[in-house]
JSON list of C-alpha atoms and ligand atoms in Angstrom, two decimals:
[
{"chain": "A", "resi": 30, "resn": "UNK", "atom": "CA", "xyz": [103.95, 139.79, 162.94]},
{"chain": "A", "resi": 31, "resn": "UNK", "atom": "CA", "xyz": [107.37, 138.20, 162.55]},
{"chain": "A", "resi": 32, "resn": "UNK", "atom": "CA", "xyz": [107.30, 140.17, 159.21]},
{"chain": "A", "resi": 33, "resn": "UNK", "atom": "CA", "xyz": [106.60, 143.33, 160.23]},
{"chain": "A", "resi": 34, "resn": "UNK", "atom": "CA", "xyz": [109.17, 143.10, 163.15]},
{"chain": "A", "resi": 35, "resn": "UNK", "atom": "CA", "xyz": [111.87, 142.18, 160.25]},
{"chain": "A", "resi": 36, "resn": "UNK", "atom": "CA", "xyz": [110.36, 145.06, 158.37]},
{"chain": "A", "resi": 37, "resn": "UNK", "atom": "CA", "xyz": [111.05, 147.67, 161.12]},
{"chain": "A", "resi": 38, "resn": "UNK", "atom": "CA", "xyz": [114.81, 146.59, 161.43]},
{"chain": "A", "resi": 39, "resn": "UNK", "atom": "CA", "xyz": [115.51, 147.06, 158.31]},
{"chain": "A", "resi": 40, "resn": "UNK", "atom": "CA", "xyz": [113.84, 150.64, 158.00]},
{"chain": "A", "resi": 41, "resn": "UNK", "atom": "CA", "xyz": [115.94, 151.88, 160.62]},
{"chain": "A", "resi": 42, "resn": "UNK", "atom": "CA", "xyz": [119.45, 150.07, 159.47]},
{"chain": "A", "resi": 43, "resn": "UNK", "atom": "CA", "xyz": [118.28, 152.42, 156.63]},
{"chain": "A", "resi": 44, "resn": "UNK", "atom": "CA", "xyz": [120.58, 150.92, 154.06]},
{"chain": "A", "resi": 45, "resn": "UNK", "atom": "CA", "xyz": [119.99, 147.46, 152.36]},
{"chain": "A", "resi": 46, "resn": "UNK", "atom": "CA", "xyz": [123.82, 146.53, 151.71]},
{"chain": "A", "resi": 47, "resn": "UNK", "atom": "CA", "xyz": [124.93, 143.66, 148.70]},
{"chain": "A", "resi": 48, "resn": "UNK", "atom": "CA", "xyz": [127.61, 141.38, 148.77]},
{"chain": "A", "resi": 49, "resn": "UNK", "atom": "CA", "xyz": [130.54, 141.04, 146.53]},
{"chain": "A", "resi": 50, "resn": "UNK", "atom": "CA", "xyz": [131.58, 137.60, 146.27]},
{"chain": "A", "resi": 51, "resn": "UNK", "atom": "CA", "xyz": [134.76, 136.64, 144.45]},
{"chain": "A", "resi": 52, "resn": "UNK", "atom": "CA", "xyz": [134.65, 133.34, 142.98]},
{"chain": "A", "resi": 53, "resn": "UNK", "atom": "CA", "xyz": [137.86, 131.56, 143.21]},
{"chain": "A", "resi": 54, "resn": "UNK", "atom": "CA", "xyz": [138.58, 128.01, 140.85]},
{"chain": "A", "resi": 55, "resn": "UNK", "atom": "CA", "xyz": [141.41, 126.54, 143.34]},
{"chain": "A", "resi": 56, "resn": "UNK", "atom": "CA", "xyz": [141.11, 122.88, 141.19]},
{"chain": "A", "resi": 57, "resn": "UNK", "atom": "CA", "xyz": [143.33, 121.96, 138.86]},
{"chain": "A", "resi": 58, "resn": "UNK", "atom": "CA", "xyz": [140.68, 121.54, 136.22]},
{"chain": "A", "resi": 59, "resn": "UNK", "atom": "CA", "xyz": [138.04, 123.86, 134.93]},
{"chain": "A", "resi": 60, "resn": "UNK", "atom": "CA", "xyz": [134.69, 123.94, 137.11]},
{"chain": "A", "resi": 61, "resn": "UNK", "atom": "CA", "xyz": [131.43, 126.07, 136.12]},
{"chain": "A", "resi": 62, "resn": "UNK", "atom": "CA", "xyz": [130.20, 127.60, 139.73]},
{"chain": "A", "resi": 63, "resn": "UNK", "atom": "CA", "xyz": [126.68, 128.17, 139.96]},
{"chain": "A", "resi": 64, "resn": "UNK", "atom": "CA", "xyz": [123.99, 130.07, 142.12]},
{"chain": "A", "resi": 65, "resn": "UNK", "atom": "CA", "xyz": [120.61, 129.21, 142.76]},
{"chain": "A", "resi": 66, "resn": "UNK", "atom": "CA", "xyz": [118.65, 131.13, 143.06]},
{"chain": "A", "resi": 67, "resn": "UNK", "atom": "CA", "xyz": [120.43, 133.34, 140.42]},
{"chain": "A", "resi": 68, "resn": "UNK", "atom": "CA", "xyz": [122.98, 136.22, 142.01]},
{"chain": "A", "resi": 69, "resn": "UNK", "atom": "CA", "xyz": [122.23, 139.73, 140.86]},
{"chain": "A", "resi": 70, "resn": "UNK", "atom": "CA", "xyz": [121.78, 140.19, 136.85]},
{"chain": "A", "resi": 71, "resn": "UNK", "atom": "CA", "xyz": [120.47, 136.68, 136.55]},
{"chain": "A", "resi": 72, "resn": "UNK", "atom": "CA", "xyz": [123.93, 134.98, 136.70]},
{"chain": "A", "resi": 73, "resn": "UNK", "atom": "CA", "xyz": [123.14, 131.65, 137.47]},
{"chain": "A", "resi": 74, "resn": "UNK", "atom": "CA", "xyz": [126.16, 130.23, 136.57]},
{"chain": "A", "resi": 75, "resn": "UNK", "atom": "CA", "xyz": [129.31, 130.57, 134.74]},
{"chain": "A", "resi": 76, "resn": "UNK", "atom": "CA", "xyz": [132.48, 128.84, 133.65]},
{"chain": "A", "resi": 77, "resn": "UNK", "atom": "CA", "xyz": [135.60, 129.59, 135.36]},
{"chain": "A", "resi": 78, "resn": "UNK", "atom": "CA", "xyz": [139.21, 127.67, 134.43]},
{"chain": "A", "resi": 79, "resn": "UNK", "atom": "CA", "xyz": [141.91, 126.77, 136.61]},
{"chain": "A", "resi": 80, "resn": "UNK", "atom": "CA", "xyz": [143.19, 129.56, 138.59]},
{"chain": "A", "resi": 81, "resn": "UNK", "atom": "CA", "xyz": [140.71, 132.44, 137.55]},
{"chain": "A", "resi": 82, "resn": "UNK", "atom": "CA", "xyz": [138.46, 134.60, 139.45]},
{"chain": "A", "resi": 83, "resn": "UNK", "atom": "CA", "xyz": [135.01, 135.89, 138.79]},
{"chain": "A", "resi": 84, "resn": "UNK", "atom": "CA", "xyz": [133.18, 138.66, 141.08]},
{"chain": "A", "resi": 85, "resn": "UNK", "atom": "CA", "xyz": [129.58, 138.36, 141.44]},
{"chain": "A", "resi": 86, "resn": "UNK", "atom": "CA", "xyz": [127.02, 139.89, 143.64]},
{"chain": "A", "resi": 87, "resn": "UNK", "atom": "CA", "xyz": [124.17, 139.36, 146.01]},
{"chain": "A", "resi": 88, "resn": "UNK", "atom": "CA", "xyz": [121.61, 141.43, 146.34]},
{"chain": "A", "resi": 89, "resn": "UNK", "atom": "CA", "xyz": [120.79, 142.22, 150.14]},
{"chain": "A", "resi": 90, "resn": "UNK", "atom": "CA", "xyz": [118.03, 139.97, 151.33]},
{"chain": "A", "resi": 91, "resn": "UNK", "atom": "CA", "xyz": [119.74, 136.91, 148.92]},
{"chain": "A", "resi": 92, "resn": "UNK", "atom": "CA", "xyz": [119.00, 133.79, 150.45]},
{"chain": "A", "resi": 93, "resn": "UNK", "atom": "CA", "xyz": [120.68, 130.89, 148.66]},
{"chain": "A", "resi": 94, "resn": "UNK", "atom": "CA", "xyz": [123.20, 128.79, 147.30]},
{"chain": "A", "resi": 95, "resn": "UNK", "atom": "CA", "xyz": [126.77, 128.69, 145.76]},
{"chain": "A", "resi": 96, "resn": "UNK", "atom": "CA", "xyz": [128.02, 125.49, 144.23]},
{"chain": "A", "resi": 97, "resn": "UNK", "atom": "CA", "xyz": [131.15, 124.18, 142.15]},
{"chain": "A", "resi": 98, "resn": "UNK", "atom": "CA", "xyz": [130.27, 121.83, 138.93]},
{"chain": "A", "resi": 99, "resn": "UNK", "atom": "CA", "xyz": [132.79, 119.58, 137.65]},
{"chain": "A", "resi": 100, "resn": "UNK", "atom": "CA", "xyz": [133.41, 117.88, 134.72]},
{"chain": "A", "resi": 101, "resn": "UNK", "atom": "CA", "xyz": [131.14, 119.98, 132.66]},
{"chain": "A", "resi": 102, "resn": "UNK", "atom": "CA", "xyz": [130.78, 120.29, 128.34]},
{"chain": "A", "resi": 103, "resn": "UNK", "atom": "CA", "xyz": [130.14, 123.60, 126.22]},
{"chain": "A", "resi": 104, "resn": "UNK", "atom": "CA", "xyz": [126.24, 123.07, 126.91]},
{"chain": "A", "resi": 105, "resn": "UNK", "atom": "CA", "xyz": [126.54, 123.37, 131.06]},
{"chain": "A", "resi": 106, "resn": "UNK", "atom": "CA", "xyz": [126.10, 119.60, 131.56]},
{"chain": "A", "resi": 107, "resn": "UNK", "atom": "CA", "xyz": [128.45, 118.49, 134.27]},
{"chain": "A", "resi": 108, "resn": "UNK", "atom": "CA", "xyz": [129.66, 115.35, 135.76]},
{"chain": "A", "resi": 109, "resn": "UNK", "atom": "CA", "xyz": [129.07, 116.66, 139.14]},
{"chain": "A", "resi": 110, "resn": "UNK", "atom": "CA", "xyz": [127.19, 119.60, 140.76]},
{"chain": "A", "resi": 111, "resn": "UNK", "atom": "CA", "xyz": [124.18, 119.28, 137.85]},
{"chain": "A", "resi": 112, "resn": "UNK", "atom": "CA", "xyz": [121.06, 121.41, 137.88]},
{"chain": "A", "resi": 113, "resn": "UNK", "atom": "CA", "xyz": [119.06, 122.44, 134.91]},
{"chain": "A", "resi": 114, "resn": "UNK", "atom": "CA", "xyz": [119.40, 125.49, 132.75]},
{"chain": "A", "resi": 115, "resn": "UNK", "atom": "CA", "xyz": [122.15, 125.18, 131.13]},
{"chain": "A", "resi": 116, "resn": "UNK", "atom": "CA", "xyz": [125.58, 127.18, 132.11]},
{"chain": "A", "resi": 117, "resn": "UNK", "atom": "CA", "xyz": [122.96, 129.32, 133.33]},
{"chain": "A", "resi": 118, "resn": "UNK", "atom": "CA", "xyz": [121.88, 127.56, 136.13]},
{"chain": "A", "resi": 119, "resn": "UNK", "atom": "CA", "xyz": [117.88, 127.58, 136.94]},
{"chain": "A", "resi": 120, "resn": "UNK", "atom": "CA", "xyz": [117.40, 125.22, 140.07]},
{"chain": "A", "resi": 121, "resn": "UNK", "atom": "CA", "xyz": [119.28, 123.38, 142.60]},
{"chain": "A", "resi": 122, "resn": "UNK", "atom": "CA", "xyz": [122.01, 120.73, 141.78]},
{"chain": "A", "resi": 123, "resn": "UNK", "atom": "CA", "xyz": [120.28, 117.50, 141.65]},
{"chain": "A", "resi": 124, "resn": "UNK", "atom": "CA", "xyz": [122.67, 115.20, 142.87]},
{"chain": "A", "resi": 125, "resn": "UNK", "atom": "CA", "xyz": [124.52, 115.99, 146.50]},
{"chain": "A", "resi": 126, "resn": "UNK", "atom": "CA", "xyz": [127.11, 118.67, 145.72]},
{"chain": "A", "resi": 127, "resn": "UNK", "atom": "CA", "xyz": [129.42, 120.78, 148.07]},
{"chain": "A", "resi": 128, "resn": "UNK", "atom": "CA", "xyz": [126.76, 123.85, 148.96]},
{"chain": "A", "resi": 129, "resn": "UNK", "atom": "CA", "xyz": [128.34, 127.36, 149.71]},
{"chain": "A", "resi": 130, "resn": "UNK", "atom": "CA", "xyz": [124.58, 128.70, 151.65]},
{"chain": "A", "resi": 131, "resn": "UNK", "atom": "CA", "xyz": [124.37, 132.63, 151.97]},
{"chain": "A", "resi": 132, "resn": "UNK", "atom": "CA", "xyz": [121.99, 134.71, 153.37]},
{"chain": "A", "resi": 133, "resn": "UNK", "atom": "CA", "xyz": [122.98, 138.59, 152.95]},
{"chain": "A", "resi": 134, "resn": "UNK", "atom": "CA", "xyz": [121.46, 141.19, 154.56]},
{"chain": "A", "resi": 135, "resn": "UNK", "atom": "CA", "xyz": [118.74, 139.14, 156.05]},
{"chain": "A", "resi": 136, "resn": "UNK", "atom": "CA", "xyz": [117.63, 140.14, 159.66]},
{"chain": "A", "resi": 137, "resn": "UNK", "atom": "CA", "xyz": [118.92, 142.42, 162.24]},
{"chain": "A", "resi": 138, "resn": "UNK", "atom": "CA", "xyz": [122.28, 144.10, 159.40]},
{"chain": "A", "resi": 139, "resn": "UNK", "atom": "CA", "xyz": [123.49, 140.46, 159.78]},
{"chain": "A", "resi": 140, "resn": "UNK", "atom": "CA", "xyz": [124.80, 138.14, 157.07]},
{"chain": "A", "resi": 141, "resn": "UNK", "atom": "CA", "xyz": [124.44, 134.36, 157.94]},
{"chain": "A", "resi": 142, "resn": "UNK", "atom": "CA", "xyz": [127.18, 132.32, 155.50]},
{"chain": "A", "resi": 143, "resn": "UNK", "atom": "CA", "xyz": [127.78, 128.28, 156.07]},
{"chain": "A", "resi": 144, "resn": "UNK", "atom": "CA", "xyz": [129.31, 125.94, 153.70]},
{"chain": "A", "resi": 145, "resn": "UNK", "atom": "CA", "xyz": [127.44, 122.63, 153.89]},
{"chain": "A", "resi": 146, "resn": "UNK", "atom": "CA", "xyz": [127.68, 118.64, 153.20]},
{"chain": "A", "resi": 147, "resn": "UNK", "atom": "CA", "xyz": [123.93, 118.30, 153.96]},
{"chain": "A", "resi": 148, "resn": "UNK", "atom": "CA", "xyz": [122.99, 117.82, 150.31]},
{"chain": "A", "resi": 149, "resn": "UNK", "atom": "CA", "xyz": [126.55, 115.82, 149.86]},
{"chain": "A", "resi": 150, "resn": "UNK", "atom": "CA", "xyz": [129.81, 116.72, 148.71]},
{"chain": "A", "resi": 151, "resn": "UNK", "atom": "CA", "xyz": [131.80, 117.04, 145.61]},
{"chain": "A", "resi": 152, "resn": "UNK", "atom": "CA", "xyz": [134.87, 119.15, 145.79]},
{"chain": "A", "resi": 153, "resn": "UNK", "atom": "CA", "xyz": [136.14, 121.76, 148.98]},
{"chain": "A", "resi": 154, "resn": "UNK", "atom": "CA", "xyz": [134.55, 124.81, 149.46]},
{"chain": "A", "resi": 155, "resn": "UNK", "atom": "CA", "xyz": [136.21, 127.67, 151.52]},
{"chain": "A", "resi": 156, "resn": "UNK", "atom": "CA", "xyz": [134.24, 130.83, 152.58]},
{"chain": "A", "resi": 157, "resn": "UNK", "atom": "CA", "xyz": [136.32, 133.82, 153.42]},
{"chain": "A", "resi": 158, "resn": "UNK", "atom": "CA", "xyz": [134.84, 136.93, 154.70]},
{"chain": "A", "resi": 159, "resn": "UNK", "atom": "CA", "xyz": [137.05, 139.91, 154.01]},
{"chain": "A", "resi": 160, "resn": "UNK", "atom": "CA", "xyz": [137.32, 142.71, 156.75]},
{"chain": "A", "resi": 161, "resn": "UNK", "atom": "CA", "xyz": [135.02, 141.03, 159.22]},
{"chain": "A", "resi": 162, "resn": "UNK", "atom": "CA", "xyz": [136.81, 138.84, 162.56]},
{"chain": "A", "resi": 163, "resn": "UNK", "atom": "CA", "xyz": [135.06, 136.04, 161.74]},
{"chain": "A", "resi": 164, "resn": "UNK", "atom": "CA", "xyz": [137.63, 132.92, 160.81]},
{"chain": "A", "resi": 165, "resn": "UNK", "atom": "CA", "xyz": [137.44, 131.26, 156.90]},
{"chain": "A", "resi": 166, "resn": "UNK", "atom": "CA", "xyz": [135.35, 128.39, 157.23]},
{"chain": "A", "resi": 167, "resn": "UNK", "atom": "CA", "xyz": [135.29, 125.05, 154.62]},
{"chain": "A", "resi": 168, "resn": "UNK", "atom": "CA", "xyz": [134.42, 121.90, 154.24]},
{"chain": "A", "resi": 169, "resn": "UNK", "atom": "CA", "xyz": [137.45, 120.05, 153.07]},
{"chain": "A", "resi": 170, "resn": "UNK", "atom": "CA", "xyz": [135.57, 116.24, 153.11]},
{"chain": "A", "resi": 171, "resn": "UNK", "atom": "CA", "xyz": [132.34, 114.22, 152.98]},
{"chain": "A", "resi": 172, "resn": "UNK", "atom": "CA", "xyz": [132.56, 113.63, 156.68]},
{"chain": "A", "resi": 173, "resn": "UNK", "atom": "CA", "xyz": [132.31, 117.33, 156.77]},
{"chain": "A", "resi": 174, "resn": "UNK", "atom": "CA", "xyz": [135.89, 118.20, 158.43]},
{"chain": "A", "resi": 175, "resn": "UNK", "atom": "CA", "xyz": [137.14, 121.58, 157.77]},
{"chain": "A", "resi": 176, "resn": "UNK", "atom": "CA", "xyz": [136.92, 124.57, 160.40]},
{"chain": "A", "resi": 177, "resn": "UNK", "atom": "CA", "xyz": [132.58, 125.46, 160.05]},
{"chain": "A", "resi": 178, "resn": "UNK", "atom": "CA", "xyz": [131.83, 122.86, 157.89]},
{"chain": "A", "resi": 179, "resn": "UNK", "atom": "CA", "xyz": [127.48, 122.73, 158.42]},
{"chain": "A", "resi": 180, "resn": "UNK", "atom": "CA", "xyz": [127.85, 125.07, 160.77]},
{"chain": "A", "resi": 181, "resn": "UNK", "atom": "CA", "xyz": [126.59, 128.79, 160.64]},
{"chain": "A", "resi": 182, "resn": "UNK", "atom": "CA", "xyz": [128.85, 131.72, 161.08]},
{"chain": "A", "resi": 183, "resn": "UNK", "atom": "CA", "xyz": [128.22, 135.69, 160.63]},
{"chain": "A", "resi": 184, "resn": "UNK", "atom": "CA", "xyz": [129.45, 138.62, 159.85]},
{"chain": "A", "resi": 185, "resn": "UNK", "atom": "CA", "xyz": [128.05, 142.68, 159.49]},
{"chain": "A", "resi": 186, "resn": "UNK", "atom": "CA", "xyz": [125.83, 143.71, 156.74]},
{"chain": "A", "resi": 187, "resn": "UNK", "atom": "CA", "xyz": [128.01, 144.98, 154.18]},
{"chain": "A", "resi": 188, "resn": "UNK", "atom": "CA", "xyz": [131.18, 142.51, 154.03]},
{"chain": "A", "resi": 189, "resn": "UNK", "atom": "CA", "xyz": [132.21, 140.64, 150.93]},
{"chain": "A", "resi": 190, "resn": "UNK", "atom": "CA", "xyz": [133.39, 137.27, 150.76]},
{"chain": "A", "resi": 191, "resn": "UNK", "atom": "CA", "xyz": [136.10, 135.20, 148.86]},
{"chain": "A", "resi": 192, "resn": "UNK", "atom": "CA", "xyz": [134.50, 131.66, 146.98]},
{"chain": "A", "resi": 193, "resn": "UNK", "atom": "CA", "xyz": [137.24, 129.03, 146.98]},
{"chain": "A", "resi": 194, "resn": "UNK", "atom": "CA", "xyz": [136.58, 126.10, 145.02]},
{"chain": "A", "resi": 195, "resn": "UNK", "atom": "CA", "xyz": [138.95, 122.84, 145.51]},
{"chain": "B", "resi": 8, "resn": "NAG", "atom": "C1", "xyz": [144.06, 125.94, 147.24]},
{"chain": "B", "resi": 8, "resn": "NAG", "atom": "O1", "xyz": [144.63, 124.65, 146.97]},
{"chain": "B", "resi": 8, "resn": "NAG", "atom": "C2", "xyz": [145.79, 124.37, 147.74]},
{"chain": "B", "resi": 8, "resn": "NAG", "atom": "C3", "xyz": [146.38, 123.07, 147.20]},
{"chain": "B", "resi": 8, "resn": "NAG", "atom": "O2", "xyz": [145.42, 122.05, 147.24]},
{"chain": "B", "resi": 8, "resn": "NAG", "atom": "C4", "xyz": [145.41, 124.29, 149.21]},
{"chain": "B", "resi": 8, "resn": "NAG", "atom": "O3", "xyz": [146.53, 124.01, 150.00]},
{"chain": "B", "resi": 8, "resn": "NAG", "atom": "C5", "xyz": [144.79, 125.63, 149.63]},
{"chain": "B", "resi": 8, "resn": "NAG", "atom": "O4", "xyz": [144.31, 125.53, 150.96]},
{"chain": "B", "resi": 8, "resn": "NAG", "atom": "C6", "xyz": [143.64, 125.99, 148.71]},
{"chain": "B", "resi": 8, "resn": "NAG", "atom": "N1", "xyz": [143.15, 127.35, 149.04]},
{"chain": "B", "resi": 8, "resn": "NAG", "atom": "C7", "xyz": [141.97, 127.57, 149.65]},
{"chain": "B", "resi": 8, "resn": "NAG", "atom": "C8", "xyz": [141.64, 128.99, 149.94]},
{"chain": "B", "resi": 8, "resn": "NAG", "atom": "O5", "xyz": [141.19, 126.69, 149.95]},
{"chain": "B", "resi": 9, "resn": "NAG", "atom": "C1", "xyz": [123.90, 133.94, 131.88]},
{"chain": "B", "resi": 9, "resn": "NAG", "atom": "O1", "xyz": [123.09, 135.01, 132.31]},
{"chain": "B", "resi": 9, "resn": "NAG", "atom": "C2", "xyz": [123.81, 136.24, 132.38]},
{"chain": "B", "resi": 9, "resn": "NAG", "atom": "C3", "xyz": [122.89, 137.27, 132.99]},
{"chain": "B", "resi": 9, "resn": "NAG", "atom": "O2", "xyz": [121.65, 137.30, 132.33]},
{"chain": "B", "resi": 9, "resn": "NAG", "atom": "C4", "xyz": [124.27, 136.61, 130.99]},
{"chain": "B", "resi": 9, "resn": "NAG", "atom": "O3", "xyz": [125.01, 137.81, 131.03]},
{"chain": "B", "resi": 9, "resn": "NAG", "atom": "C5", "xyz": [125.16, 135.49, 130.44]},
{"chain": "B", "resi": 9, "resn": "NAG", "atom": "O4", "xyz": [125.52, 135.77, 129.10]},
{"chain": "B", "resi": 9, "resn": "NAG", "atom": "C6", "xyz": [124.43, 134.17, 130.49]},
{"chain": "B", "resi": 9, "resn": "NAG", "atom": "N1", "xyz": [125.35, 133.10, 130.12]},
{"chain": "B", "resi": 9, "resn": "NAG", "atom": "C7", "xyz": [125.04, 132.13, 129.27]},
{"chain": "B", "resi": 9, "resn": "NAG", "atom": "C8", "xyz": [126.11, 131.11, 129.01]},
{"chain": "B", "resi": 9, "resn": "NAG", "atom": "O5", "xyz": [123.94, 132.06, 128.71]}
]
């Protein structure tokens, strides 16, 4: 039932929208971001050095997971933020890192975005929607300070967001 209710809302939105999410490496070292599951194409992860930028997207209905890994060699094995697959990340990050959670597109033209210590916490994450009122939100410390830190904010179908690592 639930299902077909979802179903019916999206029929008559009409249009499924993606997010573009630009990926920002704030540290001062290199970091390889990743996505589980994978953001459109596949792209599970990449590797992104001081100061650069990467756009991804995410397909409407995405329901998932950005997160920063640190420390990391040629092969995609990282000191923090690890997960197997290589650059390409292929699962969750197995040991507590900073989580960037989005859910695009997924009930009622709403996107849901939170970042999150719940797993743990590595390095800062800041979510920035871009032309939506809702405030940036991060989590700037394990004890989960930053404005939204764990807690869920949203914005319309169809914005984009800015990724800031560190
Ligand atoms: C980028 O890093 C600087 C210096 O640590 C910090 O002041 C700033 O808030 C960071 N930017 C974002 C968007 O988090
Ligand atoms: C990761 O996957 C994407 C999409 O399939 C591909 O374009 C990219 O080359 C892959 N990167 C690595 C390091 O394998």
């Amino acid at each position: 039932m639930f299902s077909r209710v979802v179903f019916i809302i999206a029929t008559l939105a009409g249009m499924a929208a993606s997010a573009t999410v630009n990926v920002v490496n704030n540290c001062s070292a290199s970091i390889d971001p990743a996505f589980f599951p994978a953001a459109s194409g596949g792209l599970g992860g990449f590797t992104l050095a001081p100061g650069d930028s990467h756009s991804v997207t995410l397909p409407a209905g995405y329901n998932g997971n950005a997160w920063g890994r640190t420390g990391c060699d040629d092969s995609g094995s990282c000191e923090t933020g690890s997960c197997s697959g290589g650059i390409n990340c292929t699962a969750p990050a197995t040991d507590g890192a900073t989580l960037a959670q989005f859910q695009i597109d997924i009930i009622a033209n709403l996107d849901f975005f939170s970042p999150k210590t719940d797993d743990g916490f590595n390095i800062a994450i800041n979510m920035a929607p871009i032309g939506c009122p809702t405030a940036p939100v991060a989590c700037t410390d394990a004890s989960g300070d930053g404005d939204g830190c764990d807690v869920m904010s949203t914005c319309p179908t169809g914005t984009d967001y800015t990724l800031t690592f560190c």
